[in-house]
Coordinates of C-alpha atoms in Angstrom, one line a residue:
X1 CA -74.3 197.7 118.4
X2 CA -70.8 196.1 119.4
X3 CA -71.3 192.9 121.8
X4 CA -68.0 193.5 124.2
X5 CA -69.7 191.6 127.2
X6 CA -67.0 189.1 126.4
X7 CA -64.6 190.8 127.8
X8 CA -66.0 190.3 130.9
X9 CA -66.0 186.2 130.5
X10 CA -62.6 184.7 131.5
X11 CA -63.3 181.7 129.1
X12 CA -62.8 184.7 126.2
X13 CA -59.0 184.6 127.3
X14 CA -58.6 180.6 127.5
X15 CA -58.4 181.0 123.3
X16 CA -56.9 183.7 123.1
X17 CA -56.9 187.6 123.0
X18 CA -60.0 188.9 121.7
X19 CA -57.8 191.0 119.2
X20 CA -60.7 190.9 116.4
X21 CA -63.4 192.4 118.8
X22 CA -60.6 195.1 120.4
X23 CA -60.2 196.2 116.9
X24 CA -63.6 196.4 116.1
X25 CA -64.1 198.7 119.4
X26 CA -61.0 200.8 118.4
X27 CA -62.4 201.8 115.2
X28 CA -65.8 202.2 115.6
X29 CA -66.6 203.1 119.0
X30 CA -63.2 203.5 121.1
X31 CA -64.7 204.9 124.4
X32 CA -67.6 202.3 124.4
X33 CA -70.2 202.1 127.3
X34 CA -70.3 198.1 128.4
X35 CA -73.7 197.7 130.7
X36 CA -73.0 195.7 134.0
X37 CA -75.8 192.4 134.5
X38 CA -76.0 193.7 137.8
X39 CA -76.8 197.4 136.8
X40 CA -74.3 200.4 135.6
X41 CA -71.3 199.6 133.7
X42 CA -68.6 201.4 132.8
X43 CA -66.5 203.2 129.6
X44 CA -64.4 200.4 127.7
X45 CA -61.4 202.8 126.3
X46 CA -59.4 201.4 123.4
X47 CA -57.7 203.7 121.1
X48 CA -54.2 204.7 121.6
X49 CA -54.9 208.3 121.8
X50 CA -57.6 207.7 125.0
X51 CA -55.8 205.3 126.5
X52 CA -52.8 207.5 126.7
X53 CA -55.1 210.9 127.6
X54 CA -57.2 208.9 130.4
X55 CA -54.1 207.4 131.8
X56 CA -51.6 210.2 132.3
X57 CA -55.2 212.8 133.2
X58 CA -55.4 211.6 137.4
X59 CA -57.2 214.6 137.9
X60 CA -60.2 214.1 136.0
X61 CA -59.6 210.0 135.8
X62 CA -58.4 209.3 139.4
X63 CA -57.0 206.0 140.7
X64 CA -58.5 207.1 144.5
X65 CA -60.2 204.1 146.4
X66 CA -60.8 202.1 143.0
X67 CA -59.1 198.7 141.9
X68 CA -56.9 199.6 139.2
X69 CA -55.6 196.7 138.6
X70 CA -58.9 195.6 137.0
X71 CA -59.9 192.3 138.2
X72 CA -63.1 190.4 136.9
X73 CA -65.7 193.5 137.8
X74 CA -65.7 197.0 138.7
X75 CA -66.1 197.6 142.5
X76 CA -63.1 197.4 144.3
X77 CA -62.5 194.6 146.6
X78 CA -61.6 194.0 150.0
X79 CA -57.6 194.4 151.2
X80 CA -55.4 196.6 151.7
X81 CA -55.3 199.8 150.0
X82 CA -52.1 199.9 147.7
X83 CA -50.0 202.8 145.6
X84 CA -51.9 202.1 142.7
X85 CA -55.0 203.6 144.4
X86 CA -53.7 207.2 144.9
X87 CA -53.4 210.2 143.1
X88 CA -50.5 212.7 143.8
X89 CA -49.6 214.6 146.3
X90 CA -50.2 211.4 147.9
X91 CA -48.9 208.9 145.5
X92 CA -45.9 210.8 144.4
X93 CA -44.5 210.9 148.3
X94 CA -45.1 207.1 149.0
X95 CA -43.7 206.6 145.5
X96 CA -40.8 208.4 147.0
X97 CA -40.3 205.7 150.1
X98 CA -39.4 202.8 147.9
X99 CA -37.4 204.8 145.5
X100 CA -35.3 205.4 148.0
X101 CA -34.0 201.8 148.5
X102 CA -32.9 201.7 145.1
X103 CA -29.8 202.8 145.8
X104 CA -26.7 202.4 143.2
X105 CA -25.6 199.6 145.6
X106 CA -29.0 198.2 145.5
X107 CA -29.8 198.3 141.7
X108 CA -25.8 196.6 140.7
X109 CA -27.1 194.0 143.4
X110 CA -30.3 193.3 141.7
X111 CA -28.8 193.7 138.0
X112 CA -26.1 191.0 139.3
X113 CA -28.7 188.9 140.6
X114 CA -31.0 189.0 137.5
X115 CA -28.2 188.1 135.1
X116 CA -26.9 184.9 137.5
X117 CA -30.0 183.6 138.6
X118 CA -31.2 183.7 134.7
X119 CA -28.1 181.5 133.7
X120 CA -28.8 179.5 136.3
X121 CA -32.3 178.6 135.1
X122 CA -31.2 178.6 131.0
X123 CA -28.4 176.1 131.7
X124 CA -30.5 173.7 134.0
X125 CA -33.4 173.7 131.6
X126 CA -30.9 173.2 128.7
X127 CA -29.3 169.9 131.2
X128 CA -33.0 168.8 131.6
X129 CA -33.9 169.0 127.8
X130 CA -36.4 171.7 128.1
X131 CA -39.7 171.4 129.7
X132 CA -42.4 173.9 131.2
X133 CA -40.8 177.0 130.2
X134 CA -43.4 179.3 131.8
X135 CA -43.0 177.3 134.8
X136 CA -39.3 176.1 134.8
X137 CA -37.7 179.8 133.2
X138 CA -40.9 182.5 133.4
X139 CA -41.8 182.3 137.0
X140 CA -39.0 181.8 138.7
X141 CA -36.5 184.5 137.6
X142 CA -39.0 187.5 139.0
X143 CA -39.8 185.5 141.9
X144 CA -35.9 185.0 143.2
X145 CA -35.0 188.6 142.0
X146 CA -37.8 190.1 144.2
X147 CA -36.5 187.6 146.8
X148 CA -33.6 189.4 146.8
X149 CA -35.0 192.8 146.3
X150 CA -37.2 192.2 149.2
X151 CA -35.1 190.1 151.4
X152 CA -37.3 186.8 151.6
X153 CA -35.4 183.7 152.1
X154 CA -34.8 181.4 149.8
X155 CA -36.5 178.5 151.7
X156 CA -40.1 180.7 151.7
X157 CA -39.8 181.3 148.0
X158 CA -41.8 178.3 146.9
X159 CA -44.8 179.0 149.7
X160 CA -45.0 182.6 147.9
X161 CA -45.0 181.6 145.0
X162 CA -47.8 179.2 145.1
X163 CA -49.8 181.2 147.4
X164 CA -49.9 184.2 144.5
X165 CA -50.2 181.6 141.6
X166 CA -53.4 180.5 143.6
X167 CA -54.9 184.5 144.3
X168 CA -54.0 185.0 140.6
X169 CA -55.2 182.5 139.1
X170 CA -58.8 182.3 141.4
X171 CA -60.9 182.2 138.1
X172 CA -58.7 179.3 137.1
X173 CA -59.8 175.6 138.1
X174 CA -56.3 174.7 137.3
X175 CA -54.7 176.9 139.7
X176 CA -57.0 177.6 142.3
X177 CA -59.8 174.6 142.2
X178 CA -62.1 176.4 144.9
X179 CA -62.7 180.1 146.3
X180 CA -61.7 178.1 149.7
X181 CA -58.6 178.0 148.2
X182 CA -58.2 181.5 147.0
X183 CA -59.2 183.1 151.1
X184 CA -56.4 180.7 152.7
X185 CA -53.7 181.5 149.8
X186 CA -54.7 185.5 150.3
X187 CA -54.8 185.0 153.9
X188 CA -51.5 182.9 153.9
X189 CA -50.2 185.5 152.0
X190 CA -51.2 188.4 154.2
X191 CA -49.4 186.4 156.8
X192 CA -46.2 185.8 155.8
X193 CA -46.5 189.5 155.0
X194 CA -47.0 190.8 158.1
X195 CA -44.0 188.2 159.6
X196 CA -42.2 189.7 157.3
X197 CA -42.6 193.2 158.1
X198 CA -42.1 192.1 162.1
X199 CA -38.9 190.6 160.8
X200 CA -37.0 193.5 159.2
X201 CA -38.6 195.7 162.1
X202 CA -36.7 193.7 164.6
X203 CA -33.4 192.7 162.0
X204 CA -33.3 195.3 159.0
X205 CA -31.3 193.6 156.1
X206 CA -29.6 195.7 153.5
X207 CA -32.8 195.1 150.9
X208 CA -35.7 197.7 149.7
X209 CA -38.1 196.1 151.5
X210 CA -36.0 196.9 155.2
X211 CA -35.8 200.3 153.9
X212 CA -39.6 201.0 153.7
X213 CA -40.1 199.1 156.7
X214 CA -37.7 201.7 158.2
X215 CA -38.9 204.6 156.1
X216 CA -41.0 207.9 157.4
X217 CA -44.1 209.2 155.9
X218 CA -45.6 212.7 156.9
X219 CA -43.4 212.4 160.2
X220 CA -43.7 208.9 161.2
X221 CA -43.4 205.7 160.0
X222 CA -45.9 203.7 158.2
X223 CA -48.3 201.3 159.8
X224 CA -48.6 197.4 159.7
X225 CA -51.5 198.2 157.5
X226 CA -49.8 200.6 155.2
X227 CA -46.7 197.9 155.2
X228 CA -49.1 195.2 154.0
X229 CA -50.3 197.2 150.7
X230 CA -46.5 197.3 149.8
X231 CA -46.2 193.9 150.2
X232 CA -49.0 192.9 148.1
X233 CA -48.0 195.6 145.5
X234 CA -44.1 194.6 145.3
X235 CA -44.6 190.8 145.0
X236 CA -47.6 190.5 142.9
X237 CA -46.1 193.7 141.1
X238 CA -42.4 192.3 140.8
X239 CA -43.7 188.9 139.6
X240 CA -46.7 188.6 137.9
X241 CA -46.4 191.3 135.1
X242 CA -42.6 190.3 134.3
X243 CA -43.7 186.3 134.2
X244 CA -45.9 187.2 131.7
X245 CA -43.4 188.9 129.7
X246 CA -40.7 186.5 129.8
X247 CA -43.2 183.5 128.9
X248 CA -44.9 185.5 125.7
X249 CA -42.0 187.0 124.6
X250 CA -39.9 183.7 124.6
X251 CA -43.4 181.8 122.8
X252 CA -43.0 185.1 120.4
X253 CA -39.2 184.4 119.8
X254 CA -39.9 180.2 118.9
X255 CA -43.1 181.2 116.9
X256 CA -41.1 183.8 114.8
X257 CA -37.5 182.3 114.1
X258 CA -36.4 185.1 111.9
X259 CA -36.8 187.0 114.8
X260 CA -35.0 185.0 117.1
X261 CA -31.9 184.9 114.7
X262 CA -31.8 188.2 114.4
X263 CA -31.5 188.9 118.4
X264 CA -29.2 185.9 118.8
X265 CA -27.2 187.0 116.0
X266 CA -27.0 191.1 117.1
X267 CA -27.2 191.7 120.9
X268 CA -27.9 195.6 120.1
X269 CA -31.5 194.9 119.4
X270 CA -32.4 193.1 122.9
X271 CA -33.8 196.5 124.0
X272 CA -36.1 196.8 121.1
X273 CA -36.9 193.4 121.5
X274 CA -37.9 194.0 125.0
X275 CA -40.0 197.1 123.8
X276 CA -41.7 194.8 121.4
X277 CA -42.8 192.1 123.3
X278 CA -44.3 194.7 125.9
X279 CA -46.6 195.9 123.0
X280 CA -47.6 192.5 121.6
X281 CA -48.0 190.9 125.0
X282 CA -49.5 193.9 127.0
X283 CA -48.6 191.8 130.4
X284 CA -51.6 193.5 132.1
X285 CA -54.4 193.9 129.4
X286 CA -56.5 196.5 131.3
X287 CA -56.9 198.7 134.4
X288 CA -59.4 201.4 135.8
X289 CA -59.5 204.9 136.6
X290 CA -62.5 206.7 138.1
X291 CA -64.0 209.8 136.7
X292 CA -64.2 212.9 138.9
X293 CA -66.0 215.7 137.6
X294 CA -68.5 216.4 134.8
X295 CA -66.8 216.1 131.4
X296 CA -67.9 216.4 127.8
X297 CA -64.9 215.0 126.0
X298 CA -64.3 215.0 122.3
X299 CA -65.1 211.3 121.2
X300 CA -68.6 212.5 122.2
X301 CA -69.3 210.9 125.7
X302 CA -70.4 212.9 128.2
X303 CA -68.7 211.7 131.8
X304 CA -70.2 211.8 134.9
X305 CA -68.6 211.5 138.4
X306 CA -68.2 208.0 139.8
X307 CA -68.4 206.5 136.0
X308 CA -65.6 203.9 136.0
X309 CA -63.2 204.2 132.5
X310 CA -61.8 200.8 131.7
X311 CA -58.1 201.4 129.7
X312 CA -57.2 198.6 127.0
X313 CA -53.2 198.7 127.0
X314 CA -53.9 195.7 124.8
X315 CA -55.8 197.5 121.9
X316 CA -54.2 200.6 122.0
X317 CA -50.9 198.8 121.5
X318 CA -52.0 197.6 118.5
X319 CA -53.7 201.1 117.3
X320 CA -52.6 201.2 113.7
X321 CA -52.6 204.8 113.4
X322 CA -49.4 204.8 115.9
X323 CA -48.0 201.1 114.8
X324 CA -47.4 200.4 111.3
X325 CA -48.6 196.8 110.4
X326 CA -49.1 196.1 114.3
X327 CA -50.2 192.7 114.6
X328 CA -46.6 191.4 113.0
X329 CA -44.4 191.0 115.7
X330 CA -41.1 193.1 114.5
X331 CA -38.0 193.3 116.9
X332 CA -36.1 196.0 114.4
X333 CA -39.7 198.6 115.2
X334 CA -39.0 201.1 117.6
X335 CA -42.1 200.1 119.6
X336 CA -40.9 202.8 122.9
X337 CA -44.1 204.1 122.7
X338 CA -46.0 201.4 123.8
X339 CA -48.1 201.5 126.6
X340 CA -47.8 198.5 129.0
X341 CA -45.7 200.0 131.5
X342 CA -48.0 203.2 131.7
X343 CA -48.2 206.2 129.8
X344 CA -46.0 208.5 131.6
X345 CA -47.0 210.5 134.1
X346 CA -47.4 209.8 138.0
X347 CA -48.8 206.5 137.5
X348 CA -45.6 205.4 135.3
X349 CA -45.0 201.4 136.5
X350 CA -43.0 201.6 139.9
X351 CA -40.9 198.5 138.9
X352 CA -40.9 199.3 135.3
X353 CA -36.7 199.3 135.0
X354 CA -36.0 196.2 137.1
X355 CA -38.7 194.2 134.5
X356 CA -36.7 195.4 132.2
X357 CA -33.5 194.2 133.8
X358 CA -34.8 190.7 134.3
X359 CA -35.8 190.3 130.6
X360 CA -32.3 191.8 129.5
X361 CA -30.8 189.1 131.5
X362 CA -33.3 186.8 130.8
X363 CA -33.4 186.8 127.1
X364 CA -29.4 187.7 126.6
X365 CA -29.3 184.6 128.5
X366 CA -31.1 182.5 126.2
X367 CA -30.2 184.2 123.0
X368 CA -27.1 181.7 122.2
X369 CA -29.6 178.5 122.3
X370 CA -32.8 180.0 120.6
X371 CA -31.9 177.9 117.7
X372 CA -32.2 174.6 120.0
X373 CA -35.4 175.6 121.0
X374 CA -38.8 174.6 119.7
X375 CA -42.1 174.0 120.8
X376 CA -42.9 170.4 121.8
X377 CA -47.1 171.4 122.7
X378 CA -49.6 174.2 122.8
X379 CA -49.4 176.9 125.7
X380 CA -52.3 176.9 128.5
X381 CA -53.6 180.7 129.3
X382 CA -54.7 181.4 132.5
X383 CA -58.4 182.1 132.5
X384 CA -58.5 185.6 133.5
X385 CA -59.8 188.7 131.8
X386 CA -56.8 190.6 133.5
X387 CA -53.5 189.3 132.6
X388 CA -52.3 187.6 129.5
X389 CA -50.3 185.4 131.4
X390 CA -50.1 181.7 130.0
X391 CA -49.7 178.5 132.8
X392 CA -47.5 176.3 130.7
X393 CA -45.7 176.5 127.5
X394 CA -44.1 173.2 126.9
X395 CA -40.4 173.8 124.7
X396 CA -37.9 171.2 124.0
X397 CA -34.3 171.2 123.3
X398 CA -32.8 170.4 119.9

């Protein structure tokens, strides 16, 4: 019998991915059936081939009215009711609303943006001799790109992004010291939101986020409410998962400097590169999907409706019988079929091409001056069993 409850203990993640205990689950028992203290459970999925199935299958594993986005147990909380929690028809139409302000005008905006706001940040941490590069570099190149994407001013940027580091980090003593402290950054949050929304109501700016404001659903246009689950999704959405992307995948470059040469020395590999550190890092280990009708499924489990099926993006990227060798970090792979973006399918990441934007410009940006770069202390993970997202990451320049 396999011992995965430590997948539900945040402290698991302070040292570390649990990569020996993924693998174990992978091989022996892949759609595993992890007991709750409280009663129930729910399926722990970790082979690329379930993973994949479960994912792109919303019919029979539904994202309706369940928290996706994992969190630290398996009932849903409290909040407002976001994209990730539907199922087409639905899903695909309000999908639809924000692809709409992505308009070519829009996108050259943001790709300008990502590119100058990245030099911005490598040349001032290069003038200040390096630093916290999660905190100087990682976090603040997703937070002023969805500044501009949304339209939030530059003056408000530092109040969100304390106010998510906070909700993110609530397991963290760090980052959120109290639970009294995670209810006033949510509610904070849900604030500024809702100004926000009665801001571009009143003076729509030329931004995504006045578009959807503006947008019509099924004949009218979409509630306060409604407006508040976009907001949640595209900041936590925009931010978070690229963060922890640019902070692993720059720890990745220092810790392999063959591999950093190689990038810096041949710019056609950055989109490899990019694919790479998406399967190595996973930026968002796991999410949920809900089962919805009886199933007798071929790895021998026998679902049953309401069972909850937990998705490891970080085992199954690491699935040897798709990735040759796949706990060496290799930039010359062709990794495209990872799966921390999604698997395809209606549930395919929303802001999965401006991520990849902001690492292009992120990483083209600090390609030239890889080889002044080292490590000058050991990285801090956030304790969280969700994201492999790491608080600091001390680097120094040559």
């Amino acid at each position: 019998m396999i011992d995965a409850a430590p997948l539900d203990n945040p402290d698991t993640f302070v040292a570390g991915l649990p990569l020996e205990l993924l693998a174990q689950l992978r091989e022996e028992d892949p759609v595993h059936w992890l007991p709750h203290r409280r009663g129930g459970g729910r399926y722990v999925v970790t082979s690329y081939q379930y993973v994949r199935e479960f994912n792109r299958d919303w019919q029979q594993f539904s994202s309706s009215q369940l928290a996706v986005s994992g969190g630290e147990g398996e009932h849903r909380g409290q909040g407002a009711i976001t994209l990730l929690e539907f199922d087409p028809p639905d899903h695909t139409a309000l999908r639809l609303l924000v692809n709409r302000g992505f308009t070519p005008r829009a996108i050259r905006r943001l790709e300008d943006s990502a590119h100058r706001i990245a030099g911005e940040l490598v040349d001032g941490f290069l003038a200040s001799g390096g630093g916290d590069a999660a905190e100087m570099l990682a976090a603040q190149l997703p937070l002023h790109v969805t500044g501009e994407m949304l339209g939030i001013p530059m003056s408000d940027r530092a109040d969100i992004l304390s106010w998510t580091n906070t909700t993110i980090g609530a397991f963290d003593p760090e980052m959120c010291p109290t639970m009294d402290d995670a209810r006033a950054a949510m509610a904070n949050f849900a604030a500024y939101g809702q100004a926000h929304i009665a801001r571009r109501k009143a003076e729509p700016g030329d931004d995504v986020f006045s578009s959807l404001v503006h947008a019509e659903y099924e004949g009218r246009r979409l509630t306060d409410e409604e407006l508040g689950g976009w907001w949640q999704l595209l900041v936590t959405g925009s931010t978070e998962t690229t963060r922890n992307l640019l902070s692993s995948g720059l720890m990745l470059l220092l810790d392999h400097p063959a591999q950093a040469a190689a990038l810096a020395a041949d710019d056609s590999l950055l989109d490899e590169a990019i694919d790479e550190m998406l399967r190595v890092v996973t930026p968002v280990m796991h999410h949920q999907r809900r089962v919805t009708t009886p199933m007798e499924h071929e790895s021998g489990v026998s679902f049953e409706p309401g069972q909850i099926v937990d998705l490891w993006m970080t085992a199954a990227n690491r699935d040897p019988e798709v990735f040759d060798h796949p706990d060496a970090f290799d930039i010359h792979r062709d990794a495209s079929g990872q799966l921390s973006l999604g698997s395809g399918g209606p549930h395919y990441c929303l802001g999965a091409n401006l991520a990849r934007t902001e690492a292009r410009a992120y990483f083209s940006a600090l390609a030239p001056h890889l080889h002044r770069l080292e490590r000058s202390g050991p990285e801090a993970r956030l304790r969280t069993t969700h994201f492999n997202s790491l608080k600091h990451l001390p680097v120094a320049v040559k």
